[in-house]
PDB file of C-alpha atoms in Angstrom:
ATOM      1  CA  UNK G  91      -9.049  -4.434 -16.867  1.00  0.00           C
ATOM      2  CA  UNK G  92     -10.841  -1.207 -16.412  1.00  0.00           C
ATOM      3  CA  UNK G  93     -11.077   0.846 -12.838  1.00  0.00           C
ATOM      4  CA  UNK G  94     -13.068   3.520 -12.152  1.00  0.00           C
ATOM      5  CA  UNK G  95     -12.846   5.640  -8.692  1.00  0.00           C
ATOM      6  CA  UNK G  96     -15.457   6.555  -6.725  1.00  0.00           C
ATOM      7  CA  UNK G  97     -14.911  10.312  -5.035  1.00  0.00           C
ATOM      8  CA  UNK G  98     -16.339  11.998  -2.666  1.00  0.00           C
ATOM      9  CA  UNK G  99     -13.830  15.297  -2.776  1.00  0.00           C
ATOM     10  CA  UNK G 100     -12.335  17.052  -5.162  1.00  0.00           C
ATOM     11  CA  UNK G 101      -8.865  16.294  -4.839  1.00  0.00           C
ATOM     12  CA  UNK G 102      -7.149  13.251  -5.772  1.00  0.00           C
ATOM     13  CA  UNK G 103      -3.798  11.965  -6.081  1.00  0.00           C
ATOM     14  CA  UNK G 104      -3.133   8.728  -8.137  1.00  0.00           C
ATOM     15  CA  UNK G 105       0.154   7.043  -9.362  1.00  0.00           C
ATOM     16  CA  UNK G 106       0.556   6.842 -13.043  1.00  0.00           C
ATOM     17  CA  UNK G 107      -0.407   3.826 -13.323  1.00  0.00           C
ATOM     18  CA  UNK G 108      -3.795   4.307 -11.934  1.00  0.00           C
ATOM     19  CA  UNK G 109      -4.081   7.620 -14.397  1.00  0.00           C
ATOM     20  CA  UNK G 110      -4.007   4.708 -17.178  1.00  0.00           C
ATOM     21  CA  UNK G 111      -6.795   3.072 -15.249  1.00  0.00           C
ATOM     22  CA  UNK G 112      -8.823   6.225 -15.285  1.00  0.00           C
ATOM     23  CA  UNK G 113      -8.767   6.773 -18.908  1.00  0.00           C
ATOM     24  CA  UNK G 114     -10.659   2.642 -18.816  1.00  0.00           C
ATOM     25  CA  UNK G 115      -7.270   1.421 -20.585  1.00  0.00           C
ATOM     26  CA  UNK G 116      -8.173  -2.431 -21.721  1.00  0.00           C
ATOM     27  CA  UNK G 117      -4.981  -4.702 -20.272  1.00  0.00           C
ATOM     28  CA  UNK G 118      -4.843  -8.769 -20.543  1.00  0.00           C
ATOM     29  CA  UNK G 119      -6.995 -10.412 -17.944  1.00  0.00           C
ATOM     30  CA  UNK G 120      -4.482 -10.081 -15.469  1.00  0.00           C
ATOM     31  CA  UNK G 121      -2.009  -7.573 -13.972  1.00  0.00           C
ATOM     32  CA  UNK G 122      -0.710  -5.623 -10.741  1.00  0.00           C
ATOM     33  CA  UNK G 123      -1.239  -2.300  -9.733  1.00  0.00           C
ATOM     34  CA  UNK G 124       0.082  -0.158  -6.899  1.00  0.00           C
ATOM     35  CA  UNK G 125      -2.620   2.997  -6.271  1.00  0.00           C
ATOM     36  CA  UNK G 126      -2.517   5.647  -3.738  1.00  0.00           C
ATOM     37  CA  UNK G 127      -6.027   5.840  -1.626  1.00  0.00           C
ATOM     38  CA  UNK G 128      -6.746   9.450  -0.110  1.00  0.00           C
ATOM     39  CA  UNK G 129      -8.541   9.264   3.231  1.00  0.00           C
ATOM     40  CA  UNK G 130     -12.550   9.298   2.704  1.00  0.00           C
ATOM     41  CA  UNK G 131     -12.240   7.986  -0.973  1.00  0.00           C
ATOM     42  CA  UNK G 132     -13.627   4.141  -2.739  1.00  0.00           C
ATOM     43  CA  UNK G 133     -11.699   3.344  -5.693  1.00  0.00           C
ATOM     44  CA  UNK G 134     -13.402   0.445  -7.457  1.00  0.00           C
ATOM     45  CA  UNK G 135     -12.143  -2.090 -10.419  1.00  0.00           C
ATOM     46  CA  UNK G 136     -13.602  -4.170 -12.539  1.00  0.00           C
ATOM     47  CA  UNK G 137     -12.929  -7.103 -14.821  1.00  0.00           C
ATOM     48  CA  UNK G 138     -14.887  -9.188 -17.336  1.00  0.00           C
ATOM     49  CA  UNK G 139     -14.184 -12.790 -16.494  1.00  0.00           C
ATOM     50  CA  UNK G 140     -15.943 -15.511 -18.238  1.00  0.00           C
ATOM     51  CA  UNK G 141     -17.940 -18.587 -16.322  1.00  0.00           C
ATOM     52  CA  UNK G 142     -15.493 -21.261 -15.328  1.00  0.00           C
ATOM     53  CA  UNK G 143     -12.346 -19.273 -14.888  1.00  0.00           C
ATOM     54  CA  UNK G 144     -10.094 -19.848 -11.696  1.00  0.00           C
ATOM     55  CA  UNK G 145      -9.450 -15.743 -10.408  1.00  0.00           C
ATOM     56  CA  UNK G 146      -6.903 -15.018  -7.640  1.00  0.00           C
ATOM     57  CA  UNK G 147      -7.206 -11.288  -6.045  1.00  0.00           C
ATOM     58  CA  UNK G 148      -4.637 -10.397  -3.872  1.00  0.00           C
ATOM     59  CA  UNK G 149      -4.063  -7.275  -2.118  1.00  0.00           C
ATOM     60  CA  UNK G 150      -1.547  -5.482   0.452  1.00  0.00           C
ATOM     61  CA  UNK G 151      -1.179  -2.030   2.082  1.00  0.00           C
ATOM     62  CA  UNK G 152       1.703  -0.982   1.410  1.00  0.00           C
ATOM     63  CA  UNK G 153       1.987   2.538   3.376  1.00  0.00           C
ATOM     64  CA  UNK G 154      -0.490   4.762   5.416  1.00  0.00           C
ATOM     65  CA  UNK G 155      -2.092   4.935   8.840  1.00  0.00           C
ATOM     66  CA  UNK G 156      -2.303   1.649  10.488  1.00  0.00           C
ATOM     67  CA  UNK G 157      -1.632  -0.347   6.917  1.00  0.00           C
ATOM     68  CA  UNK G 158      -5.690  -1.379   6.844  1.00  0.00           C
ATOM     69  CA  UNK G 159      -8.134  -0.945   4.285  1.00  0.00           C
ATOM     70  CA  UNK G 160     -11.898  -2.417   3.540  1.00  0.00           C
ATOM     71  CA  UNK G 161     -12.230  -4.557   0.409  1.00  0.00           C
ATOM     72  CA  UNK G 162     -15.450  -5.898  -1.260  1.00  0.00           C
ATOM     73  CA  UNK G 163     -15.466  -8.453  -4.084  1.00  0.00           C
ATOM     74  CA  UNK G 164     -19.209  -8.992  -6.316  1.00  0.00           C
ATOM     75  CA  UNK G 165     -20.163 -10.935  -8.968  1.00  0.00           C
ATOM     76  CA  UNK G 166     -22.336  -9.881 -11.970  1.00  0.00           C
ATOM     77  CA  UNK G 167     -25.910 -10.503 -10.247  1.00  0.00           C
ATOM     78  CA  UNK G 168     -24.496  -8.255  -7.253  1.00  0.00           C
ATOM     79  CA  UNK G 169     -22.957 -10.858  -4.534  1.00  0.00           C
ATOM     80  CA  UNK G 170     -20.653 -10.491  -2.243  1.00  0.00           C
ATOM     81  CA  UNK G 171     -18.053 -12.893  -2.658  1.00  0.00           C
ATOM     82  CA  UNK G 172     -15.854 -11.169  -0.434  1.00  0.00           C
ATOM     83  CA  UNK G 173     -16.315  -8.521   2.107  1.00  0.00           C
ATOM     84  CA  UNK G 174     -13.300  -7.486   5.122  1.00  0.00           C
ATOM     85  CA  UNK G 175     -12.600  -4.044   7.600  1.00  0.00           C
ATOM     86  CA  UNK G 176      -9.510  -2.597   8.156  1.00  0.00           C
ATOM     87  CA  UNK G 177      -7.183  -5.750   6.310  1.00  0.00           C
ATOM     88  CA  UNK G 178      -3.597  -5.469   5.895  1.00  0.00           C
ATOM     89  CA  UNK G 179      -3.027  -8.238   3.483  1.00  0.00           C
ATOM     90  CA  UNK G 180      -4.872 -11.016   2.038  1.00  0.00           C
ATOM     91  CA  UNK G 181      -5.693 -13.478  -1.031  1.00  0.00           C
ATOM     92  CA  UNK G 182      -8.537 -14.794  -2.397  1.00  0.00           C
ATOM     93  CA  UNK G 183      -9.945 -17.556  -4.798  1.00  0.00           C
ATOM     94  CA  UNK G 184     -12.641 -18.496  -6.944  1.00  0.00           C
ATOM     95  CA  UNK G 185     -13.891 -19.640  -9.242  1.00  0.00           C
ATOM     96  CA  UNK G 186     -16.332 -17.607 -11.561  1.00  0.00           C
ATOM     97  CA  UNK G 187     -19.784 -19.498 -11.845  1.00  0.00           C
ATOM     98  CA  UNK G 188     -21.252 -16.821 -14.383  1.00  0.00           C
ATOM     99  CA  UNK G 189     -20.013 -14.882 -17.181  1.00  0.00           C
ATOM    100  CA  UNK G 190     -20.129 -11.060 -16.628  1.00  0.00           C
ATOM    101  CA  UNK G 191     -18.150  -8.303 -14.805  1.00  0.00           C
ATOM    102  CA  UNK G 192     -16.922  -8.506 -11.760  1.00  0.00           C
ATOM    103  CA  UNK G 193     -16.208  -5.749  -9.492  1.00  0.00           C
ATOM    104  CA  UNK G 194     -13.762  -5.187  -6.286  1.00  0.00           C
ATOM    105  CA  UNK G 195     -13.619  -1.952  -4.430  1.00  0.00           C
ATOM    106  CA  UNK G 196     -10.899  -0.372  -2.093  1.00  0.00           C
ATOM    107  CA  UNK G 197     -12.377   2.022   0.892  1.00  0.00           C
ATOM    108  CA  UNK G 198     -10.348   4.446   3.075  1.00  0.00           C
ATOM    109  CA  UNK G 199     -13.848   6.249   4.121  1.00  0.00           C
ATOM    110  CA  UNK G 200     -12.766   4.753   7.711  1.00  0.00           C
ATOM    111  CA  UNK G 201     -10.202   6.956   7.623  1.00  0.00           C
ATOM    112  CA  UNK G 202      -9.971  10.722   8.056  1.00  0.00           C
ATOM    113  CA  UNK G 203      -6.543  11.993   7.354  1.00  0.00           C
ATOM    114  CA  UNK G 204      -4.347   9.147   6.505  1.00  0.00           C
ATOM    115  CA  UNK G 205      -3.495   8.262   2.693  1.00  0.00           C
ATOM    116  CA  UNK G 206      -3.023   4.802   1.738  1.00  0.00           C
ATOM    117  CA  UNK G 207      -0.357   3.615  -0.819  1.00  0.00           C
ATOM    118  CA  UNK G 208      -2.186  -0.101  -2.096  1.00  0.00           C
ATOM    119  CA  UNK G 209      -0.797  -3.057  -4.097  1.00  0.00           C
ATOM    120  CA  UNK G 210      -3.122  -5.445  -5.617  1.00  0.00           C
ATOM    121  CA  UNK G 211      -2.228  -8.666  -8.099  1.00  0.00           C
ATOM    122  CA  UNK G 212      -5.299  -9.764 -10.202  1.00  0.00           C
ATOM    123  CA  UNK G 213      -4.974 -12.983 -12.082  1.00  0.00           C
ATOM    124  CA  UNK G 214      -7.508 -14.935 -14.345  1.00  0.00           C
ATOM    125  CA  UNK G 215      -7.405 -18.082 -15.244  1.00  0.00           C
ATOM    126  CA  UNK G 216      -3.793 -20.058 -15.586  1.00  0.00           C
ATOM    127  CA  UNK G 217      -0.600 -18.472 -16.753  1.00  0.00           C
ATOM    128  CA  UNK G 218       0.051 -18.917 -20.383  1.00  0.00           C
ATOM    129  CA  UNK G 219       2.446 -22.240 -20.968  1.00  0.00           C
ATOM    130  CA  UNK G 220       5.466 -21.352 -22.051  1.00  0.00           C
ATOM    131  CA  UNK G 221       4.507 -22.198 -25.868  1.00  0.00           C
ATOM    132  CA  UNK G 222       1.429 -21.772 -27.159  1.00  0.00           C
ATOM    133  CA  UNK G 223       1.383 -25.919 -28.546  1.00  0.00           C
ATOM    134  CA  UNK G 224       3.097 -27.335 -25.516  1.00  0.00           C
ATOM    135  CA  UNK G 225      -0.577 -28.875 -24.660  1.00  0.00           C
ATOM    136  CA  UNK G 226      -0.959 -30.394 -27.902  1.00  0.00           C
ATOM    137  CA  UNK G 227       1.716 -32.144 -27.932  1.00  0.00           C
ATOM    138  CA  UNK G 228       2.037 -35.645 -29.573  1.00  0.00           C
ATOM    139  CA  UNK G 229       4.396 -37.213 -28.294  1.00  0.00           C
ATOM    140  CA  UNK G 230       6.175 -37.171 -24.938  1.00  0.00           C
ATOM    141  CA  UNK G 231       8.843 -34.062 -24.021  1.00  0.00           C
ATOM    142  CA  UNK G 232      12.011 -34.054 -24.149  1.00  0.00           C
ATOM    143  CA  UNK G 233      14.395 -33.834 -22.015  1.00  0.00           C
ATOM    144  CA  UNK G 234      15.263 -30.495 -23.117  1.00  0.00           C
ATOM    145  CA  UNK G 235      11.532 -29.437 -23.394  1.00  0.00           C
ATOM    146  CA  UNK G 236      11.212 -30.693 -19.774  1.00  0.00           C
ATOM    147  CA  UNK G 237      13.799 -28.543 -18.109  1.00  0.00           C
ATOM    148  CA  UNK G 238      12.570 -25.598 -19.730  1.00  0.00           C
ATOM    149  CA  UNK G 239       8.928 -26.306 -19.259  1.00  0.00           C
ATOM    150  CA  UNK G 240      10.340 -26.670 -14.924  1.00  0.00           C
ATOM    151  CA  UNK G 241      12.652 -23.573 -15.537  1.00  0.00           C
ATOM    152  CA  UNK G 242       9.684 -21.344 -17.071  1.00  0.00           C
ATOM    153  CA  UNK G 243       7.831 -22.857 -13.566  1.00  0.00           C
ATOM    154  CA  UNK G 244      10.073 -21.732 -11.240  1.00  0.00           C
ATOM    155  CA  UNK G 245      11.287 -18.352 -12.980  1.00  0.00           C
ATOM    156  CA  UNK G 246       7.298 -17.162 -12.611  1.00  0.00           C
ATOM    157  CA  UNK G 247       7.474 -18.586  -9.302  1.00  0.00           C
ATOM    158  CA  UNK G 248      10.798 -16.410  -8.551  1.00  0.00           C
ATOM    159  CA  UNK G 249       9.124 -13.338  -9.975  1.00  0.00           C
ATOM    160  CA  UNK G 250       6.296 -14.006  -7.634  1.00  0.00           C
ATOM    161  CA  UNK G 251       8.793 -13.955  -4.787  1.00  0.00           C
ATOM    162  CA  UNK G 252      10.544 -10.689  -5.884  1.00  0.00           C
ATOM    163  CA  UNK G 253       6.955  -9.075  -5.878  1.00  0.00           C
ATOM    164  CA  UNK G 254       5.890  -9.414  -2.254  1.00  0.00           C
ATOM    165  CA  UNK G 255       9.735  -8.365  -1.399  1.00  0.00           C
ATOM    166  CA  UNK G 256      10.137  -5.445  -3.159  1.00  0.00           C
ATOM    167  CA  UNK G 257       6.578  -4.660  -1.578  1.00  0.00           C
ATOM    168  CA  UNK G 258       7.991  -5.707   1.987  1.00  0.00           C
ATOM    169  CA  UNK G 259      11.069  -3.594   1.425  1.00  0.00           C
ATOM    170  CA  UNK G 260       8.988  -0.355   0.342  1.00  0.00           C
ATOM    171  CA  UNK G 261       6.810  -1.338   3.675  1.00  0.00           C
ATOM    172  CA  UNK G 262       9.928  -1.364   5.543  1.00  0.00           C
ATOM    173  CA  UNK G 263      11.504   1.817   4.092  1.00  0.00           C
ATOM    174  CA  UNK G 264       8.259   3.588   4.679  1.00  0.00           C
ATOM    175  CA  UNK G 265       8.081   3.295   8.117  1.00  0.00           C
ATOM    176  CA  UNK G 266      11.896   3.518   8.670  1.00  0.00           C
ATOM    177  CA  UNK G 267      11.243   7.166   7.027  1.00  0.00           C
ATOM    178  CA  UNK G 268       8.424   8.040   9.153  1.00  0.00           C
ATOM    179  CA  UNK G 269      10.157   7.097  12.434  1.00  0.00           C
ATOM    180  CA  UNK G 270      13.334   8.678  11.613  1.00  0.00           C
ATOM    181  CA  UNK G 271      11.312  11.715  10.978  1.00  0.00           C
ATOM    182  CA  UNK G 272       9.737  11.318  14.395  1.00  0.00           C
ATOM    183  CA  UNK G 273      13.241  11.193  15.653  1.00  0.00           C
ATOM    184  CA  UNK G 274      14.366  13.960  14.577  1.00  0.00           C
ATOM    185  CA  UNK G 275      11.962  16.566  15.650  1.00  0.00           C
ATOM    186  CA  UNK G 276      11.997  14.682  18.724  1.00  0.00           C
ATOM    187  CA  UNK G 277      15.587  15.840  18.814  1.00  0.00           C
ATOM    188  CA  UNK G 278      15.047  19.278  17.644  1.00  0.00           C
ATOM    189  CA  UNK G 279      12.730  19.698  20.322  1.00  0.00           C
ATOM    190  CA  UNK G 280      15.190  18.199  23.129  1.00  0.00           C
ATOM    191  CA  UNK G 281      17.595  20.328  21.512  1.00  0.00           C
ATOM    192  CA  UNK G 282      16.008  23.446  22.244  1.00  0.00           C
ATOM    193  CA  UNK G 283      14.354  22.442  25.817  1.00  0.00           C
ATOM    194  CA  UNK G 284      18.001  21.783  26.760  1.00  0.00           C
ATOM    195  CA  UNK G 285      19.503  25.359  25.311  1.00  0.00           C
ATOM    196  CA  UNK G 286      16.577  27.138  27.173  1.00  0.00           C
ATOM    197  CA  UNK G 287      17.348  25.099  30.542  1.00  0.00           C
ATOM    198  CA  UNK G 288      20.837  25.914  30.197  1.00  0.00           C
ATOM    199  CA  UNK G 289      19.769  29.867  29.575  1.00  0.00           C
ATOM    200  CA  UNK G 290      17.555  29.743  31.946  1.00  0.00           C
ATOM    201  CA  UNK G 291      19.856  28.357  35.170  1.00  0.00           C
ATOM    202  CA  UNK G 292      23.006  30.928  34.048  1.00  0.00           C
ATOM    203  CA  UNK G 293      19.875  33.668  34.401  1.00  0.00           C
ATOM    204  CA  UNK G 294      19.457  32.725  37.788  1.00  0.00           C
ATOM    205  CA  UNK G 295      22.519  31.798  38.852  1.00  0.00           C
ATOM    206  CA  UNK G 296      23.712  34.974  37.655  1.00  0.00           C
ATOM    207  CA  UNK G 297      21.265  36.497  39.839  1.00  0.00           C
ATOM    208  CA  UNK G 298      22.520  35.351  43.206  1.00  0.00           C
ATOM    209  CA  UNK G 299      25.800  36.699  42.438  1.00  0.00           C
ATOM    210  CA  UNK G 300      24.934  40.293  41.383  1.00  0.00           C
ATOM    211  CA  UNK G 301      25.576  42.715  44.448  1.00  0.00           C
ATOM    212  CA  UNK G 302      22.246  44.863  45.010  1.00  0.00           C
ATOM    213  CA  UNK G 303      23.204  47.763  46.518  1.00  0.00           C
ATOM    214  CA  UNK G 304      20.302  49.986  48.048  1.00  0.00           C
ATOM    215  CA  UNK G 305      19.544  53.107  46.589  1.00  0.00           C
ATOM    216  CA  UNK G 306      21.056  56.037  47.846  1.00  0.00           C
ATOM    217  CA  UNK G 307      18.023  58.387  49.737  1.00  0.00           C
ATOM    218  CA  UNK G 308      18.286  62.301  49.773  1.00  0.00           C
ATOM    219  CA  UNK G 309      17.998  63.953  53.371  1.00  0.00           C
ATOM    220  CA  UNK G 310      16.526  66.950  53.178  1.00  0.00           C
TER     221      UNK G 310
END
């Protein structure tokens, strides 16, 4: 897979794994990646996937603003396959009908101060079979083939579970940090509004009990 990010300031701020992505590091024709997306920035992504293949693109905002981002998906000859504002979460298949590169873009140009931390899942074609001659083979499995053929099944599927909690729980943890910040300057400030309230009623109730006496006048 290569990725290539489209700027339009200076400063950017990308997770290791999308440094890899800069440097147009070739993967397998599938893989995850979790990317940080400044405010007023398009990071696009691209993969060479070959006429017939079954692709599955899934994507999910995992921190930042109002967890929303705009995603395009075009084919080779330049059609949108896929086009949505301000998503949170979403999946999307099809099926290749010509050979060439594909490209899918993130934007956050919507947005004018608020970073977004984005996971996305990219898979081509099937996953592997758990041995390269299971397909070919001649006679029927075994019992013991069987129940590791449905084992292999529902171990991927398990991982595939484990995947959108982990991203659920780093959702969750996100915004239980942000509100327990909000908390506590709340507090700090309630804190303070109370000590000057308090300062300022022993002020003035100090004031009706201090005896005024009138100055003393000189007769001349």
């Amino acid at each position: 897979m290569e990725c290539l990010a489209s700027t339009s300031s200076t400063s950017m701020f990308v997770f290791v794994t999308g440094l890899l992505c800069l440097l147009n590091v070739h993967t397998v024709l599938s893989g995850e990646l979790t990317f940080e997306l400044p405010d007023n920035e398009r990071m696009c992504f691209f993969e060479s996937i070959k006429e017939g293949l079954k692709s599955t693109l899934e994507f999910q905002v995992i921190t930042g603003g109002s967890y929303d981002v705009d995603m395009e998906l075009s084919a080779p000859s330049g059609q949108i396959l896929y086009k949505d504002t301000k998503k949170q979460y979403d999946t999307f298949t099809w099926t290749a009908d010509q050979t060439g590169v594909y490209k899918f873009c993130f934007s956050n140009e919507f947005s004018t101060f608020s970073h977004k931390v984005v996971y996305f899942d990219f898979q081509v074609g099937d996953k592997p079979p758990l041995t390269a001659d299971i397909d070919s083979h001649a006679t029927a499995l075994t019992l013991m083939e069987q129940t590791s053929v449905n084992t292999h099944a529902q171990l991927n599927t398990i991982a595939d579970y484990q995947t959108h909690f982990k991203l659920r729980e780093s959702s969750g943890r996100a915004f239980a940090e942000f509100l327990n910040e909000r908390v506590f300057f709340w507090s700090i400030c309630e804190t303070v509004a109370v000590i000057v309230v308090g300062i300022g009623q022993i002020i003035v109730l100090h004031s009706f009990f201090t005896d005024k006496r009138p100055a003393n006048t000189i007769q001349s």
